[in-house]
Short mmCIF file of C-alpha atoms in Angstrom, two decimals:
data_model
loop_
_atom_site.label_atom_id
_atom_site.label_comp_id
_atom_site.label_asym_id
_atom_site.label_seq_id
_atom_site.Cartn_x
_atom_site.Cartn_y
_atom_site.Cartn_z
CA UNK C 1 177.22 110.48 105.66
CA UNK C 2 175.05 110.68 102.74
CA UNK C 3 173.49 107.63 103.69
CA UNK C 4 172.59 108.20 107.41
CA UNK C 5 171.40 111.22 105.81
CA UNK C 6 169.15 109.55 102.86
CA UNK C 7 168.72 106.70 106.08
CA UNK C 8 167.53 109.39 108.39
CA UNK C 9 164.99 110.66 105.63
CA UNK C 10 163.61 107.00 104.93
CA UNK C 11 163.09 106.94 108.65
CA UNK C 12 160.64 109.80 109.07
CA UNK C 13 158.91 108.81 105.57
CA UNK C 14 158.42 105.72 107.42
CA UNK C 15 157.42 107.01 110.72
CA UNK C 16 155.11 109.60 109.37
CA UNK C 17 152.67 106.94 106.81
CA UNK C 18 151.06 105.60 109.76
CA UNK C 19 149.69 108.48 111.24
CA UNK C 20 149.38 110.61 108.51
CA UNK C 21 147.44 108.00 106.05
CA UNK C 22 145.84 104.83 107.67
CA UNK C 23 144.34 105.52 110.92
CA UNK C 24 142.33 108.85 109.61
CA UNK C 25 140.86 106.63 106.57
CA UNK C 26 139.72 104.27 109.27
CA UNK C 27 137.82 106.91 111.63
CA UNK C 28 135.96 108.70 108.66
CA UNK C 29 134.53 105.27 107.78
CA UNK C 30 133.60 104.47 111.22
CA UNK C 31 131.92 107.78 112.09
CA UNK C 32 129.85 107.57 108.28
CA UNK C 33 129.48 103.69 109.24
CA UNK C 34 127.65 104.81 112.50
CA UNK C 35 125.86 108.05 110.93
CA UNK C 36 124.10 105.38 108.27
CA UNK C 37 122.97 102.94 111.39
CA UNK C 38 120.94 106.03 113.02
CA UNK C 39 119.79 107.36 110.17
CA UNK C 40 116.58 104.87 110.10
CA UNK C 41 115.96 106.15 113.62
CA UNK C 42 116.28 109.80 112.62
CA UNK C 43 113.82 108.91 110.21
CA UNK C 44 111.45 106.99 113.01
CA UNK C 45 111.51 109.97 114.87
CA UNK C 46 110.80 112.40 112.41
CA UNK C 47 107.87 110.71 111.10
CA UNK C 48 106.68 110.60 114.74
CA UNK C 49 107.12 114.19 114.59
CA UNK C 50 105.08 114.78 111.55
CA UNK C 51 102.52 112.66 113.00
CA UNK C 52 102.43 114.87 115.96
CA UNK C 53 102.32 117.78 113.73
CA UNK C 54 99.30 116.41 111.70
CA UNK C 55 97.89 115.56 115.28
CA UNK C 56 97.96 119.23 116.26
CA UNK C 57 96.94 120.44 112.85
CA UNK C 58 93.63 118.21 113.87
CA UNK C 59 93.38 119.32 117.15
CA UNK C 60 93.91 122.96 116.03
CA UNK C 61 90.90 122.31 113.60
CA UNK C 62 89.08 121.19 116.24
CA UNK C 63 89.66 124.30 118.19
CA UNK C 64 88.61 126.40 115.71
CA UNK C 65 85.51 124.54 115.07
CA UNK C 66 85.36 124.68 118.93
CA UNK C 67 85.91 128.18 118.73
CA UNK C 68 83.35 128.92 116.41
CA UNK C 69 80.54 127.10 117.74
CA UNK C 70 81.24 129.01 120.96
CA UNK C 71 81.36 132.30 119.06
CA UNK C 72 77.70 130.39 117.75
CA UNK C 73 76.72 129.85 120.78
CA UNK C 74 76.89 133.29 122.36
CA UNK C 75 76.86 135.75 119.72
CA UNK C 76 74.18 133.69 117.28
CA UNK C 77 70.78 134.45 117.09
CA UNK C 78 69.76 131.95 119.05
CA UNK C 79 72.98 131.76 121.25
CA UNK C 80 73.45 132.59 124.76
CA UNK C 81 74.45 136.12 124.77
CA UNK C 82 70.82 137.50 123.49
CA UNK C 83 69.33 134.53 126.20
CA UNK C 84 71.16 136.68 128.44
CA UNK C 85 70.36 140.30 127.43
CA UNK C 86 66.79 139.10 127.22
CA UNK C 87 66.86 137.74 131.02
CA UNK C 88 68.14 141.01 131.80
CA UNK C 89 65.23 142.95 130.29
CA UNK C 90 63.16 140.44 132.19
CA UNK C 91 64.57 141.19 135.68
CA UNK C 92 64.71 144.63 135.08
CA UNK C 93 60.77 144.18 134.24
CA UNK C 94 60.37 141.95 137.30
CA UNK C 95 62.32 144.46 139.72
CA UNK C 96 59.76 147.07 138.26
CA UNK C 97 56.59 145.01 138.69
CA UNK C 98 57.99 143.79 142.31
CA UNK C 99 58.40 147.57 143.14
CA UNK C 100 55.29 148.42 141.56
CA UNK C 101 53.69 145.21 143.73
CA UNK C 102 55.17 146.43 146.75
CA UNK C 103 53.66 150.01 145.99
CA UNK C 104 49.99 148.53 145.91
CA UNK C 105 50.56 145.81 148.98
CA UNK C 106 51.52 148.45 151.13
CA UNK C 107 48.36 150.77 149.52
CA UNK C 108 46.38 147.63 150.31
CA UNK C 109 47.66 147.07 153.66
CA UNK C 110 46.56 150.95 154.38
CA UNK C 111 43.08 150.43 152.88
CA UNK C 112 42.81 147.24 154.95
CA UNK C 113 43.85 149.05 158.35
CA UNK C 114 41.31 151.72 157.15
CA UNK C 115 38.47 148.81 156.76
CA UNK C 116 39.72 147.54 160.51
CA UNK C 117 38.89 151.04 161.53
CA UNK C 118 36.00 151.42 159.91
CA UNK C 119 34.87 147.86 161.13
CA UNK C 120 35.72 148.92 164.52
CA UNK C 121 34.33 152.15 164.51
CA UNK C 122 30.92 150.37 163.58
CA UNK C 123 30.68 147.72 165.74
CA UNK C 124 31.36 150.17 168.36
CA UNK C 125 28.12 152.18 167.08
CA UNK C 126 26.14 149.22 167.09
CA UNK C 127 26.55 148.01 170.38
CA UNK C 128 25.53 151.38 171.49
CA UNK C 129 22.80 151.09 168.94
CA UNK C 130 21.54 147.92 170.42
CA UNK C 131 21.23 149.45 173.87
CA UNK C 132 19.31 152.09 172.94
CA UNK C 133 16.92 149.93 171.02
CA UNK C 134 16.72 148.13 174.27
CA UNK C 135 16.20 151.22 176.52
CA UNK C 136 13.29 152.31 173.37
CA UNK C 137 11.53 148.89 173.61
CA UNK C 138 11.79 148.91 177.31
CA UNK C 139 9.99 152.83 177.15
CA UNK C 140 7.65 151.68 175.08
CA UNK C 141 6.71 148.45 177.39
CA UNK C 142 6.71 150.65 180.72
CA UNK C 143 2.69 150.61 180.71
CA UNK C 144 2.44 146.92 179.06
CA UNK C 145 1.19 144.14 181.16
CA UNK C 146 1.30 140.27 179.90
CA UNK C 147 -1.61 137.77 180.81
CA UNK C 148 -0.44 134.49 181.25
CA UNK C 149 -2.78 131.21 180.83
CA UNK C 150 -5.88 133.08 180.14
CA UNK C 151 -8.43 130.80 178.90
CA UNK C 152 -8.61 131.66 174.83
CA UNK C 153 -12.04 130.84 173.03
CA UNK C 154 -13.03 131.73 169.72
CA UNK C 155 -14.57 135.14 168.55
CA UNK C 156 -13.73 136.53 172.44
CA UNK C 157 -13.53 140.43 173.01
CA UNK C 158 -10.26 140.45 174.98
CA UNK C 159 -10.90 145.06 175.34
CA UNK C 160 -13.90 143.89 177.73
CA UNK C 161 -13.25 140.41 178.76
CA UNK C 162 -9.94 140.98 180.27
CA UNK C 163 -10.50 144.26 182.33
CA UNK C 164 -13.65 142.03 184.07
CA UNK C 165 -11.59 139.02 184.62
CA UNK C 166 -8.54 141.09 186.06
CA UNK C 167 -11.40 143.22 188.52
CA UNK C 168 -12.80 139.52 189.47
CA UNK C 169 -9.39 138.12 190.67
CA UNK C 170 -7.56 141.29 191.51
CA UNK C 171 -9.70 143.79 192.77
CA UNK C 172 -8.49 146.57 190.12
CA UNK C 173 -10.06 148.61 187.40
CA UNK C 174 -8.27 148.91 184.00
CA UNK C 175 -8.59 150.13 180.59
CA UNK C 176 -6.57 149.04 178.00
CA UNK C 177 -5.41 151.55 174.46
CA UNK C 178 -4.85 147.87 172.65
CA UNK C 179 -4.43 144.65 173.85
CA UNK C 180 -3.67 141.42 171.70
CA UNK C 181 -2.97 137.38 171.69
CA UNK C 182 1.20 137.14 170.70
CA UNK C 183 2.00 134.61 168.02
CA UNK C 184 -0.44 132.75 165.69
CA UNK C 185 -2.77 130.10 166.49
CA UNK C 186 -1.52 126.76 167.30
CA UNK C 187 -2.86 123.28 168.48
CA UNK C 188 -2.03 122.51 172.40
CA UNK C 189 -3.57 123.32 175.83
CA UNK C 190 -1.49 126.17 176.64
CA UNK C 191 -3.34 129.28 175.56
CA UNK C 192 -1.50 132.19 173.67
CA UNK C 193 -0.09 135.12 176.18
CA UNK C 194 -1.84 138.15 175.76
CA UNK C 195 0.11 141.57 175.93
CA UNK C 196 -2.34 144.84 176.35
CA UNK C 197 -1.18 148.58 176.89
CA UNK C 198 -2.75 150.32 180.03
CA UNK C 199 -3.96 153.42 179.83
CA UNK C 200 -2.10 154.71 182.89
CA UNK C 201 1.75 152.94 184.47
CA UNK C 202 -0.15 152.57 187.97
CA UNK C 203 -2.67 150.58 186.99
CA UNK C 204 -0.42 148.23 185.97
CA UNK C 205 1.79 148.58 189.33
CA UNK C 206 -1.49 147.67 191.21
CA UNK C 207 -2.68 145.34 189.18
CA UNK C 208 1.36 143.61 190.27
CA UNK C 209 0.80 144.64 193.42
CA UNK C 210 -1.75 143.04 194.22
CA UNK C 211 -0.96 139.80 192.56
CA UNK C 212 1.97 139.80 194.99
CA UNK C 213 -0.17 140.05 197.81
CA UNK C 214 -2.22 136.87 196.63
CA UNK C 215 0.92 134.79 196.51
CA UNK C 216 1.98 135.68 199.94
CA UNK C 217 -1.82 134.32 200.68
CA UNK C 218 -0.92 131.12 198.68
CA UNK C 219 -4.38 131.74 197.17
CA UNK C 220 -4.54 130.36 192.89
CA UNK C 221 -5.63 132.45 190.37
CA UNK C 222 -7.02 130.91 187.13
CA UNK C 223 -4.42 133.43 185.19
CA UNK C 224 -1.16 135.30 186.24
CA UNK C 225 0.11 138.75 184.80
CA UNK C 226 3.76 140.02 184.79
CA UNK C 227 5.34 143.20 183.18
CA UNK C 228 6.70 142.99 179.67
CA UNK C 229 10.53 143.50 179.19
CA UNK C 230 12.79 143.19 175.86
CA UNK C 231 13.87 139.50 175.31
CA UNK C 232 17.55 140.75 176.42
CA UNK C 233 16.19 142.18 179.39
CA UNK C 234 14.13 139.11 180.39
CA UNK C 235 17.49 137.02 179.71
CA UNK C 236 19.42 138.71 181.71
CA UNK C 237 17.11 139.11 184.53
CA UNK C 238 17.21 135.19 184.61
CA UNK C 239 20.51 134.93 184.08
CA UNK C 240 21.06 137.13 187.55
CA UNK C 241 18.65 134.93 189.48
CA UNK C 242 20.63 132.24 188.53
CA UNK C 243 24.08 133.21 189.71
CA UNK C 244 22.44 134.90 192.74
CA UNK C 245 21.07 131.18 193.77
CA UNK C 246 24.75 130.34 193.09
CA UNK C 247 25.70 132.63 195.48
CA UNK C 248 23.45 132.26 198.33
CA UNK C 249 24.56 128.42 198.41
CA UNK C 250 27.69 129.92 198.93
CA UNK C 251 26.48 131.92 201.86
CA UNK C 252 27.12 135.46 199.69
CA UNK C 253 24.72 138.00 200.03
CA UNK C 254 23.84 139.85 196.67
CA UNK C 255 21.10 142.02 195.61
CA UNK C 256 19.64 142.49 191.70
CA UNK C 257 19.28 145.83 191.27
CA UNK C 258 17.79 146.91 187.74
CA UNK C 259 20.05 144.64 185.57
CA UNK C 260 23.20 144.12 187.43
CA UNK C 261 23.93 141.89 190.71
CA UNK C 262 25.11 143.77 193.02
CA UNK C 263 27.37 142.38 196.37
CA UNK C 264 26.53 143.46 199.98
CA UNK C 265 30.23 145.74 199.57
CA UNK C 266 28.83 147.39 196.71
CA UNK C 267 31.00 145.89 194.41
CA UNK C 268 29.23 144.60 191.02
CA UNK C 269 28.95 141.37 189.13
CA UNK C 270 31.11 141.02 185.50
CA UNK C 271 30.79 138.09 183.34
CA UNK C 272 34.54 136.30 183.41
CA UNK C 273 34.08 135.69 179.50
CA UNK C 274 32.28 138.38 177.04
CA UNK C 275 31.76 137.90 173.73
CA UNK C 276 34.97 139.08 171.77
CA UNK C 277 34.20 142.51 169.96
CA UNK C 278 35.47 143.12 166.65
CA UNK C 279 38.71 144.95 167.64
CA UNK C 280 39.77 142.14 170.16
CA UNK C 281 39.62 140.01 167.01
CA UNK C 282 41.20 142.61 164.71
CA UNK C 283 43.63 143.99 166.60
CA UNK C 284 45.00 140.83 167.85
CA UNK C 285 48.90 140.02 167.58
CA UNK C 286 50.57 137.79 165.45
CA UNK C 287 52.12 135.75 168.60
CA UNK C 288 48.54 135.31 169.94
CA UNK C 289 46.82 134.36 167.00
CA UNK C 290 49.42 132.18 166.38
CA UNK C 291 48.49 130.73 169.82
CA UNK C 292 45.18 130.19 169.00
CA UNK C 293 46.29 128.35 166.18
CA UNK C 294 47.76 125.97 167.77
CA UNK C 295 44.35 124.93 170.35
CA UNK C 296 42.60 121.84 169.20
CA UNK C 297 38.77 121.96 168.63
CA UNK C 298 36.70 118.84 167.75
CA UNK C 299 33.72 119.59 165.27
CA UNK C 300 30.73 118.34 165.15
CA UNK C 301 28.61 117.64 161.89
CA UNK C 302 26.47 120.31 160.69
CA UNK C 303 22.77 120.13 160.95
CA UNK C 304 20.29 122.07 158.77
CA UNK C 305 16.38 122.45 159.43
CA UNK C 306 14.50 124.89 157.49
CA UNK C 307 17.52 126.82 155.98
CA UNK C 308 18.81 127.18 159.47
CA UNK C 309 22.56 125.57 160.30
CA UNK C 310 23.97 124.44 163.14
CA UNK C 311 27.72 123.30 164.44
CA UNK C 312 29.80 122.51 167.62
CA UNK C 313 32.98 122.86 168.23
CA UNK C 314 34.43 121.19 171.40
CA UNK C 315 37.49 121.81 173.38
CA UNK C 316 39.20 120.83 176.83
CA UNK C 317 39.42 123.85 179.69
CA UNK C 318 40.25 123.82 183.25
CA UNK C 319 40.89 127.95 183.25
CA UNK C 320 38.65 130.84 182.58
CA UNK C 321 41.44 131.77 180.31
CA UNK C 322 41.30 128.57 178.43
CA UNK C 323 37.60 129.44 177.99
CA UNK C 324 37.99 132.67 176.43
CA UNK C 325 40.68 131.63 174.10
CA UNK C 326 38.49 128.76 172.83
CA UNK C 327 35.73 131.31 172.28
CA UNK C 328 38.06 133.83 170.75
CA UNK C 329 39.18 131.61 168.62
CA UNK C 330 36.07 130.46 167.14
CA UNK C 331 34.97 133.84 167.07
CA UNK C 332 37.90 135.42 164.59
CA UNK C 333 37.20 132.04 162.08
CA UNK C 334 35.72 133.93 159.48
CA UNK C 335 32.78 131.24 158.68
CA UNK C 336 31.54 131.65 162.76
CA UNK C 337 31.98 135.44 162.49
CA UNK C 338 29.39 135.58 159.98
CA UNK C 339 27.27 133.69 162.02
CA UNK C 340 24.07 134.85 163.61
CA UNK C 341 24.97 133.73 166.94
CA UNK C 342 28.00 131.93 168.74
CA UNK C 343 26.30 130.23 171.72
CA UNK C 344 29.06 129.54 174.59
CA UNK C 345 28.71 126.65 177.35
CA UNK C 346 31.48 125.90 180.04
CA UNK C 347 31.79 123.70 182.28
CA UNK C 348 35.50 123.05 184.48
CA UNK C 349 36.74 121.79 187.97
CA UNK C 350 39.62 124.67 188.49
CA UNK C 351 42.51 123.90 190.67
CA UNK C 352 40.57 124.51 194.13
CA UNK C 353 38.22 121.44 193.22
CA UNK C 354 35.55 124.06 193.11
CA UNK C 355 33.29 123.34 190.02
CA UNK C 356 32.96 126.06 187.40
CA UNK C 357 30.38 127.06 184.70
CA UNK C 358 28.76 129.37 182.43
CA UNK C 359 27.41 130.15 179.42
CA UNK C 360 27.11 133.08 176.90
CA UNK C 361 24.13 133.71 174.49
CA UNK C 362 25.35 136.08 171.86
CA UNK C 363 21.80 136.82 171.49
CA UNK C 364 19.87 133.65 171.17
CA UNK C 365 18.36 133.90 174.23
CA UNK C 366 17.57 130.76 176.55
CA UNK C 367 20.09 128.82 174.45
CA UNK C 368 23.41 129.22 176.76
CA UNK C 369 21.02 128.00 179.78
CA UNK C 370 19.41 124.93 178.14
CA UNK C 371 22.83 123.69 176.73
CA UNK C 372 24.71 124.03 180.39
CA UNK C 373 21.59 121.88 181.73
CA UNK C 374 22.53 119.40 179.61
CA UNK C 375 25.83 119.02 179.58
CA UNK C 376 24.87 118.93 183.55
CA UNK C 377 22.35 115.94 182.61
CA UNK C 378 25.28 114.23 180.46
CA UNK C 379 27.78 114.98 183.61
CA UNK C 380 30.13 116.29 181.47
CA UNK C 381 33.61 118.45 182.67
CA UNK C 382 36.67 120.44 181.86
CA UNK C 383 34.38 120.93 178.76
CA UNK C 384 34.09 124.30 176.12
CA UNK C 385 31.74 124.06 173.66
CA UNK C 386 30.88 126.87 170.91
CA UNK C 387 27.87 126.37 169.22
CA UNK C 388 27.08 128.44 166.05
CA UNK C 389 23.93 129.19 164.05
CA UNK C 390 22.96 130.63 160.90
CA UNK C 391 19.62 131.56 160.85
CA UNK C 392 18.05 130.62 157.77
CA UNK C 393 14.97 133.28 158.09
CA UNK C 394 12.66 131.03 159.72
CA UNK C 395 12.02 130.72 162.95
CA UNK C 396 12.13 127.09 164.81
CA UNK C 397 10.57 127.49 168.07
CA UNK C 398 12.32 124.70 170.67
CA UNK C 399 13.06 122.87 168.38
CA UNK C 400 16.06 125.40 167.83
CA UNK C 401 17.06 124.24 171.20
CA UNK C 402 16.70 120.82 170.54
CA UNK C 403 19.28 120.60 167.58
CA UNK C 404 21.82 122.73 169.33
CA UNK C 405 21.87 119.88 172.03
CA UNK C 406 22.53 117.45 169.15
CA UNK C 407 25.36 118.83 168.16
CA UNK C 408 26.99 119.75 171.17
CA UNK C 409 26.66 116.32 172.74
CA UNK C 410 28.48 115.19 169.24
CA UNK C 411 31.13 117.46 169.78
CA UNK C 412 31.53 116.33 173.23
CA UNK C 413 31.74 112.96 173.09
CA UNK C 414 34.54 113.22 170.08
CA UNK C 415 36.57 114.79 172.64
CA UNK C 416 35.58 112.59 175.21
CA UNK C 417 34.86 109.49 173.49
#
């Protein structure tokens, strides 16, 4: 019994060894075994890891160097932030000098309205001006008679020769207050006109009188008189005959009576294009002098003789409104409204077929009419042509006329070539 016991005991000690002694030896050495194998990795990776540390350190120095070149930048003396707070100060300034601008271009645009006015206002006052002059000098040449052709000699008495010339051919006794050649001597057949004051307005109206009643005769006199008139006057005067021949071809009855043509149903005669007055040029819109803007005009070469100037400008019209926008147009150029005269010369076939044409002065008498006669001569159509003149303070004579034509026919022909 005592050995199954001692046998039984042997058995467990037996039993027990394996598990309790070899097989833990054997895992402890594995798990070290493996441990030591990684541990070079371990290592691998925590040198990466310092790496990445030292990398960060860098880039963390490089942030703060970042940093404070930024903080440089803005805050330094020469950085942005006073760069800003001076451009600041600068558009406060500008906002200030742009409201203070504003202030004195609206003041400006007041004191320029008040110069239209004023402009305005005298223009105005001397148009009226001018008429009155007219009506003076046409007073003060009621009693004056001109002597046309009458032979001139040297030395002559024209107080006594005259009054016995004008009893030979006319029959009537005058006495003159003053009587005088007009102009200065010159070379040439023609003699000088002579203009003489009558002592009495019927003397004169006989001595016309009865000059009419010689024509009717058909008989020649060696001399003709005619009444004295302002230039203007005479202009217009022609200027009526002419467009009362007009009519009368076209079977119209008209009458002149004083200085306006008058039509058989009382009715009177208005010039389709005026010269435009200072307020149709001030005044005008922005939309319509844009419009005029936009008109071509040819120009001719300037021409000078004896500090006097001379230009065309040319443009195509088949309207009287294309004519008075041409003329307007020229007219509010600030060079031509200077000028001492803006001659105008039409010349258009409207849409009846029914030729068209005119002409405008502007106070250089006799021009308008010679310039429509030739562009007549030159056969020229659906034609405007401006011409302007600065008179140089001498006078030209014809030859005035002359140079105009010279630069009108340029004009024309560079818009008709």
């Amino acid at each position: 019994m005592a050995q199954n016991v001692f046998a039984k005991g042997s058995q467990r000690k037996s039993v027990s060894n394996p598990s309790s002694t070899v097989t833990p030896a054997f895992g402890i050495t594995g798990e070290v075994s493996s441990a030591l194998q990684s541990l070079p990795i371990i290592q691998q990776s925590l040198q990466d890891i310092q790496h990445r540390l030292n990398g960060l350190d860098e880039v963390r120095l490089e942030l703060q160097g970042v940093k404070e070149g930024l903080r440089e930048d803005l805050w330094g003396d020469d950085g942005l932030a006073p760069k800003i707070e001076y451009v600041a100060q600068q558009a406060e300034e500008t906002g200030q000098n742009l409201e203070t601008i504003m202030k004195e271009n609206k003041s400006l645009r007041q004191e320029l309205e008040l110069l239209k006015s004023v402009v305005i206002r005298m223009d105005r006052k001397v148009s009226e001006q001018e008429k009155e002059i007219t009506e003076l000098k046409g007073r003060s040449m009621r009693d004056n008679l001109l002597i046309h052709r009458f032979a001139e000699k040297a030395n002559e008495n024209l107080m006594v020769e005259v009054p016995i010339e004008i009893k030979k051919v006319y029959g009537i006794d005058v006495r003159f207050v003053r009587i005088h050649r007009m102009g200065p001597m010159r070379n040439g057949k023609i003699p000088r006109i002579i203009v003489g004051k009558l002592e009495k307005y019927e003397m004169k109206e006989d001595v016309l009188q009865s000059q009419r009643q010689l024509r009717q005769q058909q008989q020649e006199t060696p001399f003709h008189v005619s009444p004295q008139y302002p230039s203007s006057l005479v202009e217009n005067r022609k200027h009526l005959s002419e467009l009362q021949k007009k009519y009368t071809e076209q079977k119209v009855e008209t009458k002149i009576k004083g200085n306006k043509l008058v039509f058989k149903n009382g009715n009177v005669y208005k010039d389709k294009v005026l010269v435009p007055r200072a307020e149709d040029v001030l005044l005008a819109l922005d939309e319509e002098k844009e419009a005029l803007g936009h008109i071509e005009v040819v120009t001719s070469e300037e021409k000078r003789e004896k500090g006097n100037r001379f230009i065309a400008n040319a443009a195509e019209a088949k309207t009287y409104g294309d004519v008075r926008k041409v003329y307007k147009k020229i007219c509010s150029i600030p060079i031509h409204a200077q000028a001492s005269h803006r001659i105008l010369v039409y010349r258009f076939t409207d849409k009846d077929g029914k030729l068209i044409d005119g002409y405008m002065d502007d106070g250089e008498y006799g021009a308008g009419r010679n310039l429509l006669k030739h562009l007549e001569e030159r056969r020229l159509n659906n034609v405007v042509c401006v011409v302007t003149r600065w008179y140089g303070g001498e006078h030209l004579g014809g030859m005035r006329f002359e140079l105009m034509k010279d630069v009108a026919t340029e004009a024309a022909q560079k818009l008709n070539p």
